[in-house]
GROMACS .gro file of N, CA and C in nm:
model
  435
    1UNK      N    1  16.012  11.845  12.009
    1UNK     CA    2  16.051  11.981  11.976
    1UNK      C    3  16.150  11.986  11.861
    2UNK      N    4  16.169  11.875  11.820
    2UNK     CA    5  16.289  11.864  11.680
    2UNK      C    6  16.253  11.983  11.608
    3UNK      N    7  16.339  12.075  11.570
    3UNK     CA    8  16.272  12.160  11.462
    3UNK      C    9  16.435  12.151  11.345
    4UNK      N   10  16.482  12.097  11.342
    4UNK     CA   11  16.649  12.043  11.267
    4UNK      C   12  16.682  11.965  11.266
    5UNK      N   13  16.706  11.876  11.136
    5UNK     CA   14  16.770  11.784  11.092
    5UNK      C   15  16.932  11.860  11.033
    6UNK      N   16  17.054  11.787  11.092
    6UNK     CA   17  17.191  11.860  11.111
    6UNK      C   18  17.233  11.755  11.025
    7UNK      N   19  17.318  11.807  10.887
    7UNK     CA   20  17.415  11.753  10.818
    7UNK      C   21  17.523  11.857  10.790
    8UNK      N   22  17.665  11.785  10.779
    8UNK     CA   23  17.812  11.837  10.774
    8UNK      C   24  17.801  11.868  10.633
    9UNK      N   25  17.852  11.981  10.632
    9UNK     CA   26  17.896  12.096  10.517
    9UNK      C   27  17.994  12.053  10.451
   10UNK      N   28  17.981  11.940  10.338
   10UNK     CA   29  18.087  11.920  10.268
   10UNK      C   30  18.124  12.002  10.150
   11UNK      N   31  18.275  12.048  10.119
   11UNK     CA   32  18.328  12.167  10.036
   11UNK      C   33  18.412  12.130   9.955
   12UNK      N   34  18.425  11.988   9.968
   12UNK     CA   35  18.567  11.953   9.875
   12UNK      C   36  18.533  12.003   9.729
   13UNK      N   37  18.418  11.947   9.674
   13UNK     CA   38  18.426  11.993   9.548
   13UNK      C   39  18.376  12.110   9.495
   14UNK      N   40  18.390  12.214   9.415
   14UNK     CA   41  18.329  12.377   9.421
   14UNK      C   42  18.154  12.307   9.315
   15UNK      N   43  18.115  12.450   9.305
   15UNK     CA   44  17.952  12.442   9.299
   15UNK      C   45  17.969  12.556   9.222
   16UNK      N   46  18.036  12.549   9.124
   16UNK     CA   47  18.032  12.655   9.043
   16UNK      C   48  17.915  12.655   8.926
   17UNK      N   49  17.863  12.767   8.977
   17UNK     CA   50  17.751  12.800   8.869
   17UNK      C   51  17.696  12.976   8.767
   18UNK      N   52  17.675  12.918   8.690
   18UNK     CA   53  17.696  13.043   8.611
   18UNK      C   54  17.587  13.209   8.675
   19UNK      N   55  17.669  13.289   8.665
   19UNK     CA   56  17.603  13.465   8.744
   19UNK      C   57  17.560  13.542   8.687
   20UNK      N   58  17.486  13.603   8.691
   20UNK     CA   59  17.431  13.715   8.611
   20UNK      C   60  17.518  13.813   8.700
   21UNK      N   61  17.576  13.872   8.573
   21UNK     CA   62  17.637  14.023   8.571
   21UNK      C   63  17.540  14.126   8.658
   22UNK      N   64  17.599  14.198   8.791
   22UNK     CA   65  17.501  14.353   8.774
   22UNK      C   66  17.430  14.341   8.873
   23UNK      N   67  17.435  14.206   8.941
   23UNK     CA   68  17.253  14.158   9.023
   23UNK      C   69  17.154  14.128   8.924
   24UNK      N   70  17.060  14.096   8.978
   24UNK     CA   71  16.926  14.082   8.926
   24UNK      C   72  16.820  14.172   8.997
   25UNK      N   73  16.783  14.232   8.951
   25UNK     CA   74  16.707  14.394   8.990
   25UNK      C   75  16.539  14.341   8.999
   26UNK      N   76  16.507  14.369   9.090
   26UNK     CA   77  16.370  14.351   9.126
   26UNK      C   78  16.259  14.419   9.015
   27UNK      N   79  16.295  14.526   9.016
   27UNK     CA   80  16.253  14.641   8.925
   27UNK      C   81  16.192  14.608   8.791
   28UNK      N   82  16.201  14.696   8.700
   28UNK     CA   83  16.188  14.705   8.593
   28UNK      C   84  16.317  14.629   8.496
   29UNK      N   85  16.364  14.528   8.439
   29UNK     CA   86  16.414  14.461   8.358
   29UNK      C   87  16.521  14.544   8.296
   30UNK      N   88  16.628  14.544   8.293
   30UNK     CA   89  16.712  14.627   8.185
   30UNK      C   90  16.776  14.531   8.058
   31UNK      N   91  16.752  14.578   7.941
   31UNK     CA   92  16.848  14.469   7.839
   31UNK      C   93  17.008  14.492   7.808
   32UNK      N   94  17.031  14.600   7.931
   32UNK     CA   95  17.174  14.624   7.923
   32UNK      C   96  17.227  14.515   7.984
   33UNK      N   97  17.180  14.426   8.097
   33UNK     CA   98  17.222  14.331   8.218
   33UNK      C   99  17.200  14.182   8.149
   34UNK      N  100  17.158  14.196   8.006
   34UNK     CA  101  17.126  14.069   7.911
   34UNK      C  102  17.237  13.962   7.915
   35UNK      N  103  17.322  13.945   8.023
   35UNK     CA  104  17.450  13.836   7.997
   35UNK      C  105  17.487  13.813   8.119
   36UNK      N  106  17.593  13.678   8.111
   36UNK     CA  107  17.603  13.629   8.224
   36UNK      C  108  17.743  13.640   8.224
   37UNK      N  109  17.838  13.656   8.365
   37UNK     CA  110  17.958  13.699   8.405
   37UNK      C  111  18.022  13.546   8.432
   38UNK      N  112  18.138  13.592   8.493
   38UNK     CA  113  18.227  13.460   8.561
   38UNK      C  114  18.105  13.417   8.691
   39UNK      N  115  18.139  13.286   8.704
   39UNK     CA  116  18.046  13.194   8.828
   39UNK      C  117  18.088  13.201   8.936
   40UNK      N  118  17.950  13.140   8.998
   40UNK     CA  119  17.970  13.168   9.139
   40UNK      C  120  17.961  13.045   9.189
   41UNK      N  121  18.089  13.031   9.290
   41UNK     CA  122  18.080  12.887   9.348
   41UNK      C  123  18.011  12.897   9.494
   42UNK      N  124  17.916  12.868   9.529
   42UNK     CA  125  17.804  12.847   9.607
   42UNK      C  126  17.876  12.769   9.776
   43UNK      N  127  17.939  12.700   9.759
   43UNK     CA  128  18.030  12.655   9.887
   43UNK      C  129  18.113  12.796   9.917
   44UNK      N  130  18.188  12.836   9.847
   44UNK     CA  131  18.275  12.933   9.902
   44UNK      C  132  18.140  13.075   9.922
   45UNK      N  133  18.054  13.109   9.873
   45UNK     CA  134  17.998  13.207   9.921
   45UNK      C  135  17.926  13.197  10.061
   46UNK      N  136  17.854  13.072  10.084
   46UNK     CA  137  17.823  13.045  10.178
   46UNK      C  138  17.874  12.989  10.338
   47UNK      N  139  18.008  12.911  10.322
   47UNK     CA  140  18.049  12.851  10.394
   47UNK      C  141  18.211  12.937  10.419
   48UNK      N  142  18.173  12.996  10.574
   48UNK     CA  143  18.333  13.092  10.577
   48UNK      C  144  18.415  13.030  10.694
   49UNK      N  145  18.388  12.934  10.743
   49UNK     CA  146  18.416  12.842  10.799
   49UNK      C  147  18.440  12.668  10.842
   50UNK      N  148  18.501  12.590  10.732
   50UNK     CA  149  18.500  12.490  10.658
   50UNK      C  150  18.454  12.383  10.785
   51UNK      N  151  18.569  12.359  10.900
   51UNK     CA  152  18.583  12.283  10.996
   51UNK      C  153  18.442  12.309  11.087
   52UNK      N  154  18.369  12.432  11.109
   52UNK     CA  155  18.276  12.437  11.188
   52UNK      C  156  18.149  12.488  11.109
   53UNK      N  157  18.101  12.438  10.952
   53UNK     CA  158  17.954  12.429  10.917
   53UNK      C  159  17.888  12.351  10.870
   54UNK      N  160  17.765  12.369  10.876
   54UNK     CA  161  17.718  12.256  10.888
   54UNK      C  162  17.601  12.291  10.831
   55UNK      N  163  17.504  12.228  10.746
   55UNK     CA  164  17.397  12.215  10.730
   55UNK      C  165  17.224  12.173  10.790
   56UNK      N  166  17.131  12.217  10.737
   56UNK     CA  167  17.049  12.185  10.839
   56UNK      C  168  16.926  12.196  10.757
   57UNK      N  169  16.809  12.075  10.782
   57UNK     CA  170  16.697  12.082  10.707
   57UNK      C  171  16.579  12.126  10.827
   58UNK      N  172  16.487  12.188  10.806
   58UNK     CA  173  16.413  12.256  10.876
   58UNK      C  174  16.286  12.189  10.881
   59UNK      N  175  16.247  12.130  11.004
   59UNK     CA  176  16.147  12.015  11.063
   59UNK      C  177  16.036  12.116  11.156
   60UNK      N  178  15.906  12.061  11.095
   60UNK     CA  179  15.818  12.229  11.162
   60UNK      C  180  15.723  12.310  11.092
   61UNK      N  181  15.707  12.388  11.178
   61UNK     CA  182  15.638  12.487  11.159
   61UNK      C  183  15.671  12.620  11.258
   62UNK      N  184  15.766  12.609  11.338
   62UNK     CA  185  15.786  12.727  11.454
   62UNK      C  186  15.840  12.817  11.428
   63UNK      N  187  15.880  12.822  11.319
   63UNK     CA  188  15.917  12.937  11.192
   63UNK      C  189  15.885  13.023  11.096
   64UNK      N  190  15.775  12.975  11.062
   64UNK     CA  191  15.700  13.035  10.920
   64UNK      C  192  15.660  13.209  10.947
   65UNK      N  193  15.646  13.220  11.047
   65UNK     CA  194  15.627  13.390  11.025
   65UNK      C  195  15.768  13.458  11.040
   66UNK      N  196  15.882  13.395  11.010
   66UNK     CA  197  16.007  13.456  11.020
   66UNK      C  198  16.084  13.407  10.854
   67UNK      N  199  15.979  13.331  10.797
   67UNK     CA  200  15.985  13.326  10.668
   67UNK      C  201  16.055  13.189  10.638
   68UNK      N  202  16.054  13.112  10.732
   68UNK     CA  203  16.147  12.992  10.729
   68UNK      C  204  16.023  12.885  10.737
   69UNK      N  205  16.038  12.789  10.653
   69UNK     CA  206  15.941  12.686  10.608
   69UNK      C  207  15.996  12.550  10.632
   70UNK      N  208  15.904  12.439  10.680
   70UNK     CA  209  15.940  12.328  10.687
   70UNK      C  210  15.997  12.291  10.543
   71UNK      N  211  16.159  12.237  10.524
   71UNK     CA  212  16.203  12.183  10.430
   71UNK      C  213  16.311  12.220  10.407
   72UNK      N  214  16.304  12.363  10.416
   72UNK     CA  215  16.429  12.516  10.403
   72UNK      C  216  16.557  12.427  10.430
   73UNK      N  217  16.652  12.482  10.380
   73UNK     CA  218  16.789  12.454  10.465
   73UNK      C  219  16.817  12.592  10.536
   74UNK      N  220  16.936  12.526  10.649
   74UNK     CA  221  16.981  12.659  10.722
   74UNK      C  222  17.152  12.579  10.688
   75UNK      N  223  17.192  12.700  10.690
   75UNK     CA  224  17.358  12.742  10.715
   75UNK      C  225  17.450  12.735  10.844
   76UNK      N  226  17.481  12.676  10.934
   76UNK     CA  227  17.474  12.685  11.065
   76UNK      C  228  17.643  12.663  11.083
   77UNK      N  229  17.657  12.781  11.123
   77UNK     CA  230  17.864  12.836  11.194
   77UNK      C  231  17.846  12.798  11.292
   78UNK      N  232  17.977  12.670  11.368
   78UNK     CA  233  17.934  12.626  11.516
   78UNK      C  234  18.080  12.743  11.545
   79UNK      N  235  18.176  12.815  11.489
   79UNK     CA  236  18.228  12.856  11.550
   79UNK      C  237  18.165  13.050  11.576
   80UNK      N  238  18.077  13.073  11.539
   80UNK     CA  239  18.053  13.200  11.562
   80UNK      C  240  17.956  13.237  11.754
   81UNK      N  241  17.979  13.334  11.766
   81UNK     CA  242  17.971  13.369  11.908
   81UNK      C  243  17.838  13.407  11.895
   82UNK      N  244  17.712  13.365  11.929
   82UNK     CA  245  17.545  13.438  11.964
   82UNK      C  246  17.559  13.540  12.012
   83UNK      N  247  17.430  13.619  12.008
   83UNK     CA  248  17.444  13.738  12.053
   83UNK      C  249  17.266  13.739  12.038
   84UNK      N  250  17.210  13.807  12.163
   84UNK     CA  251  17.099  13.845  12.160
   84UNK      C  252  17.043  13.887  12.032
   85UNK      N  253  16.953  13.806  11.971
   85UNK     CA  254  16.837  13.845  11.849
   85UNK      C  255  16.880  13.760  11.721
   86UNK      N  256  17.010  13.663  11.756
   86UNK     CA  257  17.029  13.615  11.622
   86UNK      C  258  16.933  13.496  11.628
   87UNK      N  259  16.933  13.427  11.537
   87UNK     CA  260  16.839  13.341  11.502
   87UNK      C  261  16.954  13.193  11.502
   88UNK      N  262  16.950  13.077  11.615
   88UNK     CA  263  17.018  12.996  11.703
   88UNK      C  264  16.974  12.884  11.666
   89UNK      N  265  17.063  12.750  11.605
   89UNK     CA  266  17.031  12.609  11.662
   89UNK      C  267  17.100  12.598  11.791
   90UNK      N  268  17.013  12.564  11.907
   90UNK     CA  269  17.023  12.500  12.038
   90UNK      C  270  16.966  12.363  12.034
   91UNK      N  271  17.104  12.347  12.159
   91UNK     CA  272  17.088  12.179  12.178
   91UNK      C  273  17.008  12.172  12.327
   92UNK      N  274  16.864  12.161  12.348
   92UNK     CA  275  16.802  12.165  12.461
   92UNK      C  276  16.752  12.055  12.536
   93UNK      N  277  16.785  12.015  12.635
   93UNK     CA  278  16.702  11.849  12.677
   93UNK      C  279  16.715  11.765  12.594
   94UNK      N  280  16.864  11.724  12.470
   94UNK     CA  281  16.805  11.618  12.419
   94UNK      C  282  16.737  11.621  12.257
   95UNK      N  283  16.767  11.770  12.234
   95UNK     CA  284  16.696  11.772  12.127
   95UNK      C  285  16.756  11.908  12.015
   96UNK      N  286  16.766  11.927  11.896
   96UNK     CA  287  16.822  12.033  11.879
   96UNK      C  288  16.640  12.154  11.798
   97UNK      N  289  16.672  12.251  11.874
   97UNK     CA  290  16.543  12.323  11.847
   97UNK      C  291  16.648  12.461  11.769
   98UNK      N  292  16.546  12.522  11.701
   98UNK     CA  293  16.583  12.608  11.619
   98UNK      C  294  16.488  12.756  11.605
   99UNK      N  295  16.553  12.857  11.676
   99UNK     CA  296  16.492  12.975  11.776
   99UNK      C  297  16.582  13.104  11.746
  100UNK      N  298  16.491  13.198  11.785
  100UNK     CA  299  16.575  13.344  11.839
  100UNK      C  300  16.637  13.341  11.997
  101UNK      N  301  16.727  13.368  11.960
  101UNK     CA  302  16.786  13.406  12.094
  101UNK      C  303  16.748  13.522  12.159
  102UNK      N  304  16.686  13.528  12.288
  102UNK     CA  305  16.619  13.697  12.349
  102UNK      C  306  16.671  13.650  12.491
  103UNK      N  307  16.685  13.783  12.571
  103UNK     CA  308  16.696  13.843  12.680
  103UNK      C  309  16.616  13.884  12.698
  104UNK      N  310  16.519  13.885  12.851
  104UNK     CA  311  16.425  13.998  12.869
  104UNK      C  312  16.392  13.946  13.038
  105UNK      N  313  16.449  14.062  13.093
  105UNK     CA  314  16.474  14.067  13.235
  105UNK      C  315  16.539  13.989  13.302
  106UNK      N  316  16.690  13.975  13.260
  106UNK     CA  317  16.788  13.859  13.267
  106UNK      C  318  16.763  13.740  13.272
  107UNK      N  319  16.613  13.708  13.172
  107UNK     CA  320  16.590  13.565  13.179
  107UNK      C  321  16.643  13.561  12.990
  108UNK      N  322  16.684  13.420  12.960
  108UNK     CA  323  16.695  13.379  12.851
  108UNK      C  324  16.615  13.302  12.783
  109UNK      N  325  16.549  13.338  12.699
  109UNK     CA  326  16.470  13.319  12.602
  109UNK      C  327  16.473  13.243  12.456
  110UNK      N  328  16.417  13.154  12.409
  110UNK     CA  329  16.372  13.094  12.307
  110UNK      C  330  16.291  13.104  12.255
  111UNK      N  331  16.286  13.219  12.089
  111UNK     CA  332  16.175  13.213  12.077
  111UNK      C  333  16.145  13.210  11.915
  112UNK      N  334  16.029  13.126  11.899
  112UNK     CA  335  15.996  13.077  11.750
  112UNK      C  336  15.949  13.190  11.646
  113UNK      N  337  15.927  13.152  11.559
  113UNK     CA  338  15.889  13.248  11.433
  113UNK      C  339  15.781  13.202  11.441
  114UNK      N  340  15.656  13.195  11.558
  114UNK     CA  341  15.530  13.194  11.532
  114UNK      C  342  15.532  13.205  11.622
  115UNK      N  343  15.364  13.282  11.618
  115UNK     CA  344  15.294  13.323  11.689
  115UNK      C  345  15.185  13.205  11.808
  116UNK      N  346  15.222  13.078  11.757
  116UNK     CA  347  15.134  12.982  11.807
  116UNK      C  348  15.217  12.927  11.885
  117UNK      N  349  15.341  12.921  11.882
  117UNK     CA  350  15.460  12.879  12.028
  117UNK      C  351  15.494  12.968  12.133
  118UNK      N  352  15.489  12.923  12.227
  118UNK     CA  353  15.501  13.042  12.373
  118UNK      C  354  15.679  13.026  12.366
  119UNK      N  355  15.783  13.122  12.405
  119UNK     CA  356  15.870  13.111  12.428
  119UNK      C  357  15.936  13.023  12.506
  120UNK      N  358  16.037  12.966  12.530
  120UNK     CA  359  16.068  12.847  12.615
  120UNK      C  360  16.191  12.958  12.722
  121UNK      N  361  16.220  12.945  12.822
  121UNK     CA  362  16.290  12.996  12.917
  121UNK      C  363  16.359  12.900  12.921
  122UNK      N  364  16.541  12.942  12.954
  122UNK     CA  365  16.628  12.825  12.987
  122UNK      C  366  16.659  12.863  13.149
  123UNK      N  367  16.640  12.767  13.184
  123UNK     CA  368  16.667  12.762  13.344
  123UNK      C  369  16.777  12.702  13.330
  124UNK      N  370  16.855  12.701  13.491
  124UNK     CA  371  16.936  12.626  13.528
  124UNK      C  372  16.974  12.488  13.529
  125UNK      N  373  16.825  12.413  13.549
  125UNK     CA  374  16.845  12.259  13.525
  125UNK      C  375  16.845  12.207  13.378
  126UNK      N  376  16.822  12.291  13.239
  126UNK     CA  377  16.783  12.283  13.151
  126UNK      C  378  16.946  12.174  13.106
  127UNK      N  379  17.002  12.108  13.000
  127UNK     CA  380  17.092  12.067  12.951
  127UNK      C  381  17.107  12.173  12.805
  128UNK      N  382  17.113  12.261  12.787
  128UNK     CA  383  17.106  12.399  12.715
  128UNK      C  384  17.254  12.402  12.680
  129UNK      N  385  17.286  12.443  12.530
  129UNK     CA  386  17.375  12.547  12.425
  129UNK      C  387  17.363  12.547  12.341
  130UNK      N  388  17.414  12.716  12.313
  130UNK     CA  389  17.385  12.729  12.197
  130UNK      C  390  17.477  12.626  12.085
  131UNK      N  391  17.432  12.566  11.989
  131UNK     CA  392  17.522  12.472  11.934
  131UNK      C  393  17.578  12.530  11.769
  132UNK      N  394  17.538  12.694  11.703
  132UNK     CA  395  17.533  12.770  11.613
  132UNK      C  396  17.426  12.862  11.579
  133UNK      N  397  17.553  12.962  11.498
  133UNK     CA  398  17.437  13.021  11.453
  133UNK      C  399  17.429  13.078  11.328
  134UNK      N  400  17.285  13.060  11.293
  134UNK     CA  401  17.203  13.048  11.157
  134UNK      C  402  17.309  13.148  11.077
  135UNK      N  403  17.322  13.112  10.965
  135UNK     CA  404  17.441  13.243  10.840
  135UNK      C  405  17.321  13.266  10.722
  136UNK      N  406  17.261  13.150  10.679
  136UNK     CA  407  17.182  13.132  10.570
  136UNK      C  408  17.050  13.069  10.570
  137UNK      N  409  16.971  13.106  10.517
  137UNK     CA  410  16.869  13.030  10.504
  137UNK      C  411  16.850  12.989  10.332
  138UNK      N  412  16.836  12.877  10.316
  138UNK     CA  413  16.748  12.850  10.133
  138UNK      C  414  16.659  12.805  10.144
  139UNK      N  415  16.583  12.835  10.032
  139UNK     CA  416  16.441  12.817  10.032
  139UNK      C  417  16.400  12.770   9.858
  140UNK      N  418  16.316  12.717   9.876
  140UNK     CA  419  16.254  12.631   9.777
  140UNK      C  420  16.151  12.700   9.756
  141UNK      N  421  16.143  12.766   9.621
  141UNK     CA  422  16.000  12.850   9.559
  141UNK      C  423  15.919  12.746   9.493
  142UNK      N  424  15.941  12.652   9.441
  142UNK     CA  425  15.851  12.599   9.369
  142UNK      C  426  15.842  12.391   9.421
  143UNK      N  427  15.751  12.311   9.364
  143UNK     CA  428  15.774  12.207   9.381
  143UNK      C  429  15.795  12.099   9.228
  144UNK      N  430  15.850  12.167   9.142
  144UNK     CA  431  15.887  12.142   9.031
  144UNK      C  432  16.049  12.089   9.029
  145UNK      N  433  16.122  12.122   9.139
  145UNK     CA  434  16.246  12.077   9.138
  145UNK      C  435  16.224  11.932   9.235
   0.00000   0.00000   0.00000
């Protein structure tokens, strides 16, 4: 059930990289937005919790209709609190799986971004926690990098 490979969020050094002014607009192109502003350092936007994040490469397929692809990285806060519907690395039996968190008729629920995995129920005997939860996802558009 591996669906995460877990590496530590190192921040010492910044990741500053150059920004486009304004956003970048889906839309129609403006040549007013033609320049680039002060940078953006990529550790500090992402990581708001130094001591508890962590990185994570995405092993799978139990994801893809939630838009998450084998390879992706995830963002993963071990100090933030779950809450029904966020999207969870759990440490289950031994293994760390990577799921929605659901409720549904005070049973607790695991459940994938596909349609081809049945939800997993955590019972009592299970060795179950939540071990974070998801902040970010990145994704890789092309295979040119």
């Amino acid at each position: 059930m591996k669906d995460v490979d877990i590496f530590k969020a190192e921040s010492g050094q910044e990741a500053n990289l150059q920004f486009a002014s304004g956003g970048i607009h889906a839309g129609f192109p403006s040549p007013a937005q033609d320049y680039i502003e002060d940078g953006i350092d990529l550790n500090k936007e992402l990581i708001r919790h130094k001591a508890s994040t962590f990185y994570g490469r995405v092993v799978g397929d139990s994801m893809t209709e939630a838009g998450i692809d084998e390879g992706d990285i995830i963002v993963i806060d071990k100090s933030l609190n779950a809450a029904e519907g966020d999207l969870v690395v759990c440490y289950i039996d031994g293994e760390f799986a990577l799921k929605f968190l659901r409720v549904e008729n005070g049973k607790l629920l695991l459940c994938a971004g596909n349609k081809s995995y049945a939800p997993i129920e955590v019972t009592n005997g299970d060795d179950f926690r939540v071990w974070g939860v998801v902040t970010y996802t990145i994704k890789k558009r092309n295979n040119r990098v």
